[in-house]
Amino acid sequence: MKKIILMGETGSGKTTLTQCLHDKEQVYHKTQQIYQFDHVIDTPGEFMENRFFYNALVSAAVDAEVVGLIQSVEHEQNYFPPTFSSRFNLPVVGIVTKTELAHDKKDLERSKIFLEQAGARQIFMISAKTGEGMADLLTYLEA
């Protein structure tokens, strides 16, 4: 499986997705530092929310094969600057999380647009709670 680094704002579902990818029980905990797991690097949301930490994200991505930009469908704010993906010499994918919470298609489309503007080449729509879309993401990471 390709090693992916997950980046996104606080509460976007990075840790839940990490637990889901490792088939672990989903237990909430606040990510306080960069955590390296077998195939996932989980980063604190504050690193995405404060541009002064962008260099830490770039440095941590050295150990990854793919960058995953995480956007929760329930968050209306975009923390990814346009062309954010150009900082990385790696494939960048977008992952819209918490799709089960979308009120309508507009929520999903807004999240997708945020990720496309950041430079994500491929977008995955997932729900770690229901499992929707997880097979597509796993297929991508296993290819």
Short mmCIF file of N, CA, C and O in Angstrom, two decimals:
data_model
loop_
_atom_site.label_atom_id
_atom_site.label_comp_id
_atom_site.label_asym_id
_atom_site.label_seq_id
_atom_site.Cartn_x
_atom_site.Cartn_y
_atom_site.Cartn_z
N MET A 1 0.85 -1.18 0.00
CA MET A 1 0.00 0.00 0.00
C MET A 1 0.89 1.24 0.00
O MET A 1 1.88 1.30 0.72
N LYS A 2 0.51 2.25 -0.81
CA LYS A 2 1.25 3.51 -0.84
C LYS A 2 1.09 4.22 0.50
O LYS A 2 0.02 4.20 1.10
N LYS A 3 2.14 4.86 0.94
CA LYS A 3 2.08 5.64 2.19
C LYS A 3 1.52 7.01 1.86
O LYS A 3 2.02 7.71 0.99
N ILE A 4 0.47 7.40 2.59
CA ILE A 4 -0.22 8.67 2.34
C ILE A 4 -0.10 9.57 3.55
O ILE A 4 -0.17 9.11 4.69
N ILE A 5 0.13 10.85 3.31
CA ILE A 5 0.11 11.85 4.38
C ILE A 5 -1.22 12.59 4.27
O ILE A 5 -1.62 13.00 3.18
N LEU A 6 -1.91 12.69 5.39
CA LEU A 6 -3.23 13.34 5.42
C LEU A 6 -3.10 14.74 5.98
O LEU A 6 -2.56 14.93 7.07
N MET A 7 -3.61 15.72 5.23
CA MET A 7 -3.56 17.12 5.64
C MET A 7 -4.95 17.72 5.54
O MET A 7 -5.65 17.51 4.55
N GLY A 8 -5.34 18.46 6.55
CA GLY A 8 -6.64 19.12 6.54
C GLY A 8 -6.87 19.81 7.86
O GLY A 8 -6.11 19.63 8.81
N GLU A 9 -7.93 20.59 7.92
CA GLU A 9 -8.20 21.36 9.13
C GLU A 9 -8.62 20.47 10.29
O GLU A 9 -8.94 19.29 10.12
N THR A 10 -8.61 21.03 11.47
CA THR A 10 -9.05 20.33 12.67
C THR A 10 -10.49 19.86 12.49
O THR A 10 -11.34 20.62 12.03
N GLY A 11 -10.75 18.60 12.82
CA GLY A 11 -12.10 18.07 12.72
C GLY A 11 -12.51 17.58 11.35
O GLY A 11 -13.67 17.24 11.14
N SER A 12 -11.57 17.54 10.41
CA SER A 12 -11.93 17.13 9.05
C SER A 12 -12.01 15.61 8.89
O SER A 12 -12.52 15.14 7.88
N GLY A 13 -11.52 14.86 9.85
CA GLY A 13 -11.64 13.41 9.80
C GLY A 13 -10.36 12.67 9.46
O GLY A 13 -10.42 11.50 9.07
N LYS A 14 -9.22 13.31 9.61
CA LYS A 14 -7.95 12.67 9.28
C LYS A 14 -7.67 11.46 10.18
O LYS A 14 -7.30 10.39 9.69
N THR A 15 -7.85 11.63 11.48
CA THR A 15 -7.56 10.54 12.41
C THR A 15 -8.56 9.40 12.25
O THR A 15 -8.18 8.23 12.26
N THR A 16 -9.82 9.72 12.05
CA THR A 16 -10.83 8.68 11.82
C THR A 16 -10.51 7.91 10.55
O THR A 16 -10.60 6.68 10.52
N LEU A 17 -10.10 8.62 9.50
CA LEU A 17 -9.72 7.96 8.26
C LEU A 17 -8.49 7.08 8.48
O LEU A 17 -8.44 5.94 7.98
N THR A 18 -7.53 7.55 9.25
CA THR A 18 -6.34 6.75 9.58
C THR A 18 -6.76 5.45 10.26
O THR A 18 -6.29 4.37 9.90
N GLN A 19 -7.63 5.55 11.24
CA GLN A 19 -8.09 4.36 11.96
C GLN A 19 -8.84 3.43 11.02
O GLN A 19 -8.68 2.21 11.08
N CYS A 20 -9.63 3.98 10.13
CA CYS A 20 -10.40 3.18 9.18
C CYS A 20 -9.47 2.45 8.19
O CYS A 20 -9.67 1.28 7.90
N LEU A 21 -8.45 3.14 7.70
CA LEU A 21 -7.51 2.53 6.77
C LEU A 21 -6.73 1.39 7.42
O LEU A 21 -6.25 0.48 6.73
N HIS A 22 -6.56 1.46 8.73
CA HIS A 22 -5.85 0.40 9.46
C HIS A 22 -6.80 -0.58 10.12
O HIS A 22 -6.38 -1.41 10.93
N ASP A 23 -8.08 -0.50 9.80
CA ASP A 23 -9.11 -1.39 10.34
C ASP A 23 -9.08 -1.42 11.87
O ASP A 23 -9.13 -2.48 12.50
N LYS A 24 -8.97 -0.24 12.46
CA LYS A 24 -8.94 -0.09 13.92
C LYS A 24 -10.28 0.46 14.39
O LYS A 24 -11.02 1.07 13.64
N GLU A 25 -10.55 0.27 15.66
CA GLU A 25 -11.74 0.86 16.27
C GLU A 25 -11.63 2.38 16.15
O GLU A 25 -10.57 2.96 16.38
N GLN A 26 -12.74 3.03 15.81
CA GLN A 26 -12.73 4.48 15.66
C GLN A 26 -12.96 5.14 17.01
O GLN A 26 -14.07 5.17 17.53
N VAL A 27 -11.85 5.65 17.55
CA VAL A 27 -11.88 6.32 18.84
C VAL A 27 -11.28 7.70 18.63
O VAL A 27 -10.15 7.83 18.14
N TYR A 28 -12.03 8.73 19.01
CA TYR A 28 -11.54 10.09 18.80
C TYR A 28 -10.38 10.40 19.74
O TYR A 28 -10.42 10.08 20.93
N HIS A 29 -9.34 10.99 19.20
CA HIS A 29 -8.29 11.59 20.01
C HIS A 29 -7.74 12.78 19.23
O HIS A 29 -7.74 12.79 18.01
N LYS A 30 -7.34 13.78 19.94
CA LYS A 30 -6.81 15.00 19.32
C LYS A 30 -5.37 14.75 18.87
O LYS A 30 -4.53 14.38 19.68
N THR A 31 -5.11 14.93 17.60
CA THR A 31 -3.76 14.76 17.07
C THR A 31 -2.92 15.97 17.48
O THR A 31 -3.22 17.09 17.07
N GLN A 32 -1.91 15.73 18.29
CA GLN A 32 -1.08 16.81 18.83
C GLN A 32 0.25 16.97 18.10
O GLN A 32 0.93 17.97 18.26
N GLN A 33 0.62 15.96 17.35
CA GLN A 33 1.90 15.98 16.63
C GLN A 33 1.73 15.14 15.37
O GLN A 33 0.68 14.54 15.16
N ILE A 34 2.76 15.08 14.56
CA ILE A 34 2.71 14.24 13.37
C ILE A 34 2.89 12.79 13.81
O ILE A 34 3.87 12.46 14.49
N TYR A 35 1.91 11.95 13.47
CA TYR A 35 1.97 10.53 13.82
C TYR A 35 2.23 9.72 12.56
O TYR A 35 1.56 9.90 11.55
N GLN A 36 3.19 8.81 12.64
CA GLN A 36 3.49 7.90 11.54
C GLN A 36 2.93 6.53 11.88
O GLN A 36 3.29 5.95 12.89
N PHE A 37 2.07 6.03 11.02
CA PHE A 37 1.53 4.68 11.15
C PHE A 37 2.11 3.86 10.01
O PHE A 37 2.93 4.36 9.24
N ASP A 38 1.68 2.63 9.85
CA ASP A 38 2.22 1.77 8.80
C ASP A 38 2.18 2.44 7.43
O ASP A 38 3.19 2.56 6.77
N HIS A 39 0.99 2.87 7.01
CA HIS A 39 0.83 3.42 5.66
C HIS A 39 0.22 4.81 5.66
O HIS A 39 -0.18 5.29 4.61
N VAL A 40 0.12 5.43 6.82
CA VAL A 40 -0.51 6.73 6.92
C VAL A 40 0.30 7.64 7.83
O VAL A 40 0.78 7.22 8.88
N ILE A 41 0.43 8.90 7.41
CA ILE A 41 1.00 9.94 8.27
C ILE A 41 -0.15 10.89 8.59
O ILE A 41 -0.75 11.48 7.70
N ASP A 42 -0.48 10.98 9.87
CA ASP A 42 -1.58 11.82 10.36
C ASP A 42 -0.99 13.11 10.91
O ASP A 42 -0.06 13.08 11.72
N THR A 43 -1.52 14.24 10.46
CA THR A 43 -0.97 15.54 10.87
C THR A 43 -2.01 16.33 11.66
O THR A 43 -3.21 16.17 11.44
N PRO A 44 -1.56 17.20 12.55
CA PRO A 44 -2.51 18.05 13.30
C PRO A 44 -3.19 19.05 12.37
O PRO A 44 -2.57 19.59 11.45
N GLY A 45 -4.47 19.30 12.62
CA GLY A 45 -5.21 20.27 11.82
C GLY A 45 -4.63 21.68 11.90
O GLY A 45 -4.69 22.45 10.96
N GLU A 46 -4.04 21.99 13.04
CA GLU A 46 -3.45 23.33 13.22
C GLU A 46 -2.34 23.59 12.21
O GLU A 46 -2.06 24.75 11.86
N PHE A 47 -1.69 22.54 11.71
CA PHE A 47 -0.63 22.71 10.72
C PHE A 47 -1.20 23.23 9.40
O PHE A 47 -0.52 23.90 8.65
N MET A 48 -2.45 22.90 9.11
CA MET A 48 -3.10 23.38 7.89
C MET A 48 -3.73 24.75 8.13
O MET A 48 -3.82 25.57 7.22
N GLU A 49 -4.14 25.01 9.35
CA GLU A 49 -4.83 26.25 9.68
C GLU A 49 -3.89 27.43 9.86
O GLU A 49 -4.34 28.57 9.86
N ASN A 50 -2.62 27.17 10.04
CA ASN A 50 -1.64 28.23 10.26
C ASN A 50 -0.52 28.08 9.23
O ASN A 50 0.27 27.14 9.30
N ARG A 51 -0.43 29.00 8.29
CA ARG A 51 0.52 28.86 7.19
C ARG A 51 1.98 28.80 7.63
O ARG A 51 2.83 28.35 6.88
N PHE A 52 2.26 29.21 8.86
CA PHE A 52 3.63 29.13 9.36
C PHE A 52 4.07 27.68 9.58
O PHE A 52 5.26 27.40 9.72
N PHE A 53 3.11 26.75 9.58
CA PHE A 53 3.43 25.33 9.74
C PHE A 53 3.48 24.58 8.41
O PHE A 53 3.71 23.37 8.40
N TYR A 54 3.27 25.27 7.30
CA TYR A 54 3.28 24.59 6.00
C TYR A 54 4.61 23.86 5.76
O TYR A 54 4.63 22.78 5.19
N ASN A 55 5.72 24.46 6.19
CA ASN A 55 7.02 23.82 5.98
C ASN A 55 7.11 22.49 6.74
O ASN A 55 7.77 21.56 6.29
N ALA A 56 6.46 22.39 7.90
CA ALA A 56 6.43 21.13 8.64
C ALA A 56 5.68 20.07 7.84
O ALA A 56 6.08 18.90 7.81
N LEU A 57 4.61 20.46 7.17
CA LEU A 57 3.85 19.52 6.34
C LEU A 57 4.70 19.05 5.15
O LEU A 57 4.72 17.86 4.82
N VAL A 58 5.40 19.99 4.53
CA VAL A 58 6.27 19.63 3.40
C VAL A 58 7.37 18.68 3.86
O VAL A 58 7.67 17.68 3.21
N SER A 59 7.97 18.97 5.01
CA SER A 59 9.03 18.09 5.55
C SER A 59 8.50 16.70 5.87
O SER A 59 9.15 15.70 5.58
N ALA A 60 7.33 16.63 6.48
CA ALA A 60 6.75 15.33 6.84
C ALA A 60 6.37 14.53 5.60
O ALA A 60 6.39 13.30 5.62
N ALA A 61 6.05 15.21 4.51
CA ALA A 61 5.64 14.53 3.28
C ALA A 61 6.79 13.79 2.60
O ALA A 61 6.56 12.95 1.73
N VAL A 62 8.00 14.05 3.02
CA VAL A 62 9.16 13.37 2.44
C VAL A 62 9.04 11.85 2.61
O VAL A 62 9.47 11.09 1.75
N ASP A 63 8.41 11.42 3.68
CA ASP A 63 8.26 9.99 3.95
C ASP A 63 7.03 9.38 3.27
O ASP A 63 6.78 8.18 3.42
N ALA A 64 6.28 10.18 2.53
CA ALA A 64 5.03 9.70 1.90
C ALA A 64 5.22 9.46 0.41
O ALA A 64 6.17 9.95 -0.20
N GLU A 65 4.26 8.72 -0.15
CA GLU A 65 4.22 8.50 -1.59
C GLU A 65 3.07 9.25 -2.24
O GLU A 65 3.04 9.44 -3.45
N VAL A 66 2.11 9.66 -1.41
CA VAL A 66 0.91 10.37 -1.88
C VAL A 66 0.53 11.40 -0.82
O VAL A 66 0.63 11.13 0.37
N VAL A 67 0.07 12.56 -1.27
CA VAL A 67 -0.48 13.57 -0.37
C VAL A 67 -1.99 13.51 -0.47
O VAL A 67 -2.55 13.54 -1.58
N GLY A 68 -2.66 13.42 0.68
CA GLY A 68 -4.11 13.42 0.72
C GLY A 68 -4.61 14.69 1.39
O GLY A 68 -4.37 14.90 2.57
N LEU A 69 -5.26 15.55 0.61
CA LEU A 69 -5.85 16.77 1.16
C LEU A 69 -7.27 16.43 1.60
O LEU A 69 -8.08 15.96 0.80
N ILE A 70 -7.57 16.66 2.87
CA ILE A 70 -8.84 16.25 3.46
C ILE A 70 -9.74 17.46 3.66
O ILE A 70 -9.34 18.45 4.28
N GLN A 71 -10.95 17.37 3.12
CA GLN A 71 -11.96 18.42 3.28
C GLN A 71 -13.24 17.79 3.78
O GLN A 71 -13.83 16.96 3.08
N SER A 72 -13.68 18.17 4.96
CA SER A 72 -14.95 17.66 5.48
C SER A 72 -16.10 18.34 4.76
O SER A 72 -16.08 19.56 4.54
N VAL A 73 -17.11 17.57 4.42
CA VAL A 73 -18.27 18.11 3.72
C VAL A 73 -19.03 19.10 4.61
O VAL A 73 -19.73 19.98 4.10
N GLU A 74 -18.87 19.00 5.92
CA GLU A 74 -19.60 19.89 6.83
C GLU A 74 -18.88 21.22 7.08
O GLU A 74 -19.46 22.11 7.67
N HIS A 75 -17.65 21.36 6.62
CA HIS A 75 -16.91 22.60 6.82
C HIS A 75 -17.04 23.50 5.60
O HIS A 75 -16.70 23.10 4.49
N GLU A 76 -17.52 24.69 5.82
CA GLU A 76 -17.74 25.62 4.71
C GLU A 76 -16.53 26.48 4.41
O GLU A 76 -16.50 27.17 3.40
N GLN A 77 -15.54 26.46 5.29
CA GLN A 77 -14.34 27.26 5.08
C GLN A 77 -13.28 26.42 4.38
O GLN A 77 -13.16 25.23 4.61
N ASN A 78 -12.51 27.08 3.53
CA ASN A 78 -11.43 26.41 2.80
C ASN A 78 -10.09 26.89 3.35
O ASN A 78 -9.79 28.07 3.29
N TYR A 79 -9.29 25.97 3.86
CA TYR A 79 -7.96 26.32 4.36
C TYR A 79 -6.87 26.06 3.34
O TYR A 79 -5.71 26.41 3.58
N PHE A 80 -7.20 25.44 2.21
CA PHE A 80 -6.18 25.15 1.21
C PHE A 80 -6.03 26.33 0.25
O PHE A 80 -6.97 26.68 -0.45
N PRO A 81 -4.84 26.93 0.21
CA PRO A 81 -4.65 28.01 -0.76
C PRO A 81 -4.65 27.45 -2.19
O PRO A 81 -4.35 26.28 -2.39
N PRO A 82 -4.99 28.29 -3.16
CA PRO A 82 -4.95 27.83 -4.55
C PRO A 82 -3.56 27.27 -4.88
O PRO A 82 -2.55 27.82 -4.44
N THR A 83 -3.52 26.20 -5.61
CA THR A 83 -2.30 25.50 -6.04
C THR A 83 -1.41 25.05 -4.86
O THR A 83 -0.21 24.92 -5.01
N PHE A 84 -2.01 24.79 -3.71
CA PHE A 84 -1.25 24.31 -2.55
C PHE A 84 -0.45 23.06 -2.89
O PHE A 84 0.65 22.85 -2.38
N SER A 85 -0.97 22.25 -3.79
CA SER A 85 -0.32 20.99 -4.15
C SER A 85 1.04 21.19 -4.80
O SER A 85 1.88 20.28 -4.81
N SER A 86 1.31 22.38 -5.34
CA SER A 86 2.59 22.62 -6.02
C SER A 86 3.77 22.58 -5.06
O SER A 86 4.92 22.51 -5.49
N ARG A 87 3.53 22.57 -3.76
CA ARG A 87 4.61 22.47 -2.77
C ARG A 87 5.20 21.07 -2.71
O ARG A 87 6.24 20.87 -2.12
N PHE A 88 4.49 20.11 -3.28
CA PHE A 88 4.87 18.71 -3.13
C PHE A 88 5.27 18.10 -4.47
O PHE A 88 4.63 18.32 -5.47
N ASN A 89 6.32 17.31 -4.43
CA ASN A 89 6.77 16.59 -5.62
C ASN A 89 6.21 15.16 -5.56
O ASN A 89 6.95 14.19 -5.70
N LEU A 90 4.91 15.07 -5.29
CA LEU A 90 4.21 13.80 -5.12
C LEU A 90 2.82 13.92 -5.74
O LEU A 90 2.32 15.03 -5.90
N PRO A 91 2.20 12.79 -6.06
CA PRO A 91 0.79 12.85 -6.47
C PRO A 91 -0.05 13.40 -5.32
O PRO A 91 0.18 13.06 -4.16
N VAL A 92 -1.01 14.26 -5.64
CA VAL A 92 -1.89 14.85 -4.63
C VAL A 92 -3.33 14.48 -4.98
O VAL A 92 -3.79 14.74 -6.09
N VAL A 93 -4.00 13.86 -4.00
CA VAL A 93 -5.41 13.51 -4.17
C VAL A 93 -6.22 14.29 -3.14
O VAL A 93 -5.71 14.70 -2.11
N GLY A 94 -7.48 14.48 -3.46
CA GLY A 94 -8.40 15.12 -2.54
C GLY A 94 -9.34 14.08 -1.97
O GLY A 94 -9.75 13.15 -2.68
N ILE A 95 -9.66 14.22 -0.69
CA ILE A 95 -10.58 13.28 -0.05
C ILE A 95 -11.64 14.09 0.69
O ILE A 95 -11.34 14.81 1.63
N VAL A 96 -12.87 13.99 0.20
CA VAL A 96 -14.00 14.64 0.87
C VAL A 96 -14.52 13.65 1.89
O VAL A 96 -14.91 12.53 1.55
N THR A 97 -14.51 14.04 3.16
CA THR A 97 -14.91 13.16 4.25
C THR A 97 -16.29 13.53 4.78
O THR A 97 -16.82 14.59 4.48
N LYS A 98 -16.84 12.62 5.56
CA LYS A 98 -18.13 12.81 6.23
C LYS A 98 -19.26 13.03 5.23
O LYS A 98 -20.19 13.81 5.48
N THR A 99 -19.20 12.33 4.11
CA THR A 99 -20.20 12.52 3.07
C THR A 99 -21.61 12.20 3.55
O THR A 99 -22.59 12.72 3.00
N GLU A 100 -21.72 11.37 4.59
CA GLU A 100 -23.05 11.05 5.12
C GLU A 100 -23.72 12.26 5.76
O GLU A 100 -24.93 12.25 5.99
N LEU A 101 -22.95 13.32 6.02
CA LEU A 101 -23.50 14.52 6.66
C LEU A 101 -23.91 15.60 5.66
O LEU A 101 -24.38 16.66 6.07
N ALA A 102 -23.72 15.34 4.38
CA ALA A 102 -24.06 16.34 3.36
C ALA A 102 -25.57 16.57 3.36
O ALA A 102 -26.35 15.63 3.36
N HIS A 103 -25.96 17.82 3.39
CA HIS A 103 -27.38 18.17 3.33
C HIS A 103 -27.93 18.04 1.92
O HIS A 103 -29.08 17.70 1.72
N ASP A 104 -27.07 18.35 0.94
CA ASP A 104 -27.45 18.22 -0.46
C ASP A 104 -26.20 18.17 -1.32
O ASP A 104 -25.09 18.22 -0.81
N LYS A 105 -26.39 18.10 -2.62
CA LYS A 105 -25.27 17.99 -3.57
C LYS A 105 -24.36 19.22 -3.53
O LYS A 105 -23.19 19.14 -3.86
N LYS A 106 -24.90 20.37 -3.12
CA LYS A 106 -24.11 21.60 -3.07
C LYS A 106 -22.96 21.46 -2.07
O LYS A 106 -21.87 21.97 -2.31
N ASP A 107 -23.21 20.81 -0.94
CA ASP A 107 -22.15 20.60 0.06
C ASP A 107 -21.02 19.77 -0.54
O ASP A 107 -19.84 20.08 -0.35
N LEU A 108 -21.36 18.71 -1.24
CA LEU A 108 -20.36 17.84 -1.86
C LEU A 108 -19.59 18.60 -2.95
O LEU A 108 -18.36 18.50 -3.03
N GLU A 109 -20.31 19.35 -3.75
CA GLU A 109 -19.67 20.10 -4.84
C GLU A 109 -18.73 21.18 -4.30
O GLU A 109 -17.64 21.37 -4.84
N ARG A 110 -19.14 21.89 -3.24
CA ARG A 110 -18.29 22.91 -2.64
C ARG A 110 -16.97 22.29 -2.17
O ARG A 110 -15.89 22.82 -2.44
N SER A 111 -17.05 21.18 -1.48
CA SER A 111 -15.85 20.51 -0.99
C SER A 111 -14.94 20.07 -2.13
O SER A 111 -13.72 20.23 -2.07
N LYS A 112 -15.55 19.55 -3.17
CA LYS A 112 -14.79 19.11 -4.34
C LYS A 112 -14.08 20.29 -5.00
O LYS A 112 -12.90 20.19 -5.37
N ILE A 113 -14.74 21.42 -5.12
CA ILE A 113 -14.15 22.61 -5.73
C ILE A 113 -12.95 23.10 -4.91
O ILE A 113 -11.91 23.44 -5.46
N PHE A 114 -13.08 23.10 -3.58
CA PHE A 114 -11.96 23.50 -2.72
C PHE A 114 -10.73 22.66 -3.02
O PHE A 114 -9.61 23.17 -3.13
N LEU A 115 -10.92 21.35 -3.13
CA LEU A 115 -9.80 20.44 -3.36
C LEU A 115 -9.23 20.58 -4.76
O LEU A 115 -8.00 20.53 -4.94
N GLU A 116 -10.08 20.79 -5.74
CA GLU A 116 -9.60 21.00 -7.11
C GLU A 116 -8.78 22.28 -7.21
O GLU A 116 -7.74 22.31 -7.86
N GLN A 117 -9.23 23.34 -6.55
CA GLN A 117 -8.48 24.60 -6.56
C GLN A 117 -7.12 24.46 -5.88
O GLN A 117 -6.17 25.13 -6.25
N ALA A 118 -7.04 23.57 -4.90
CA ALA A 118 -5.77 23.32 -4.21
C ALA A 118 -4.82 22.50 -5.08
O ALA A 118 -3.63 22.44 -4.80
N GLY A 119 -5.35 21.88 -6.13
CA GLY A 119 -4.52 21.13 -7.05
C GLY A 119 -4.66 19.62 -6.97
O GLY A 119 -3.85 18.91 -7.58
N ALA A 120 -5.66 19.12 -6.27
CA ALA A 120 -5.87 17.67 -6.21
C ALA A 120 -6.26 17.17 -7.59
O ALA A 120 -7.15 17.73 -8.23
N ARG A 121 -5.60 16.12 -8.04
CA ARG A 121 -5.84 15.58 -9.38
C ARG A 121 -7.00 14.60 -9.41
O ARG A 121 -7.66 14.45 -10.42
N GLN A 122 -7.21 13.91 -8.30
CA GLN A 122 -8.29 12.93 -8.21
C GLN A 122 -9.00 13.15 -6.89
O GLN A 122 -8.35 13.40 -5.87
N ILE A 123 -10.32 13.07 -6.89
CA ILE A 123 -11.11 13.32 -5.69
C ILE A 123 -11.85 12.04 -5.29
O ILE A 123 -12.48 11.39 -6.12
N PHE A 124 -11.76 11.70 -4.01
CA PHE A 124 -12.49 10.56 -3.46
C PHE A 124 -13.52 11.10 -2.48
O PHE A 124 -13.22 11.95 -1.65
N MET A 125 -14.73 10.59 -2.59
CA MET A 125 -15.82 10.95 -1.67
C MET A 125 -16.00 9.78 -0.72
O MET A 125 -16.33 8.67 -1.17
N ILE A 126 -15.75 10.01 0.57
CA ILE A 126 -15.80 8.88 1.50
C ILE A 126 -16.58 9.19 2.77
O ILE A 126 -16.75 10.34 3.15
N SER A 127 -16.99 8.13 3.41
CA SER A 127 -17.54 8.20 4.75
C SER A 127 -16.87 7.08 5.55
O SER A 127 -17.10 5.90 5.26
N ALA A 128 -16.04 7.45 6.50
CA ALA A 128 -15.40 6.45 7.35
C ALA A 128 -16.42 5.76 8.25
O ALA A 128 -16.21 4.64 8.69
N LYS A 129 -17.53 6.43 8.51
CA LYS A 129 -18.58 5.86 9.37
C LYS A 129 -19.37 4.77 8.66
O LYS A 129 -19.64 3.73 9.23
N THR A 130 -19.76 5.02 7.40
CA THR A 130 -20.58 4.05 6.67
C THR A 130 -19.74 3.16 5.74
O THR A 130 -20.24 2.14 5.27
N GLY A 131 -18.51 3.57 5.46
CA GLY A 131 -17.65 2.80 4.55
C GLY A 131 -17.80 3.21 3.10
O GLY A 131 -17.06 2.74 2.23
N GLU A 132 -18.73 4.11 2.81
CA GLU A 132 -18.96 4.57 1.43
C GLU A 132 -17.68 5.17 0.86
O GLU A 132 -17.04 6.01 1.49
N GLY A 133 -17.29 4.73 -0.33
CA GLY A 133 -16.13 5.27 -1.02
C GLY A 133 -14.79 4.75 -0.56
O GLY A 133 -13.77 5.00 -1.20
N MET A 134 -14.75 4.02 0.53
CA MET A 134 -13.47 3.52 1.06
C MET A 134 -12.81 2.53 0.11
O MET A 134 -11.59 2.53 -0.03
N ALA A 135 -13.60 1.71 -0.56
CA ALA A 135 -13.03 0.72 -1.49
C ALA A 135 -12.26 1.40 -2.61
O ALA A 135 -11.18 0.95 -3.00
N ASP A 136 -12.80 2.51 -3.13
CA ASP A 136 -12.12 3.24 -4.21
C ASP A 136 -10.79 3.81 -3.73
O ASP A 136 -9.79 3.73 -4.43
N LEU A 137 -10.79 4.39 -2.53
CA LEU A 137 -9.55 4.94 -1.98
C LEU A 137 -8.52 3.83 -1.74
O LEU A 137 -7.35 3.98 -2.09
N LEU A 138 -8.95 2.72 -1.18
CA LEU A 138 -8.04 1.60 -0.93
C LEU A 138 -7.49 1.04 -2.24
O LEU A 138 -6.30 0.72 -2.32
N THR A 139 -8.33 0.94 -3.25
CA THR A 139 -7.86 0.46 -4.57
C THR A 139 -6.78 1.38 -5.09
O THR A 139 -5.75 0.92 -5.61
N TYR A 140 -6.98 2.70 -4.97
CA TYR A 140 -5.98 3.66 -5.42
C TYR A 140 -4.66 3.48 -4.66
O TYR A 140 -3.59 3.47 -5.25
N LEU A 141 -4.75 3.35 -3.35
CA LEU A 141 -3.55 3.25 -2.54
C LEU A 141 -2.82 1.92 -2.73
O LEU A 141 -1.61 1.83 -2.54
N GLU A 142 -3.54 0.88 -3.13
CA GLU A 142 -2.93 -0.43 -3.33
C GLU A 142 -2.38 -0.61 -4.74
O GLU A 142 -1.64 -1.56 -5.00
N ALA A 143 -2.71 0.29 -5.65
CA ALA A 143 -2.24 0.17 -7.05
C ALA A 143 -0.77 0.53 -7.18
O ALA A 143 -0.20 1.23 -6.44
#
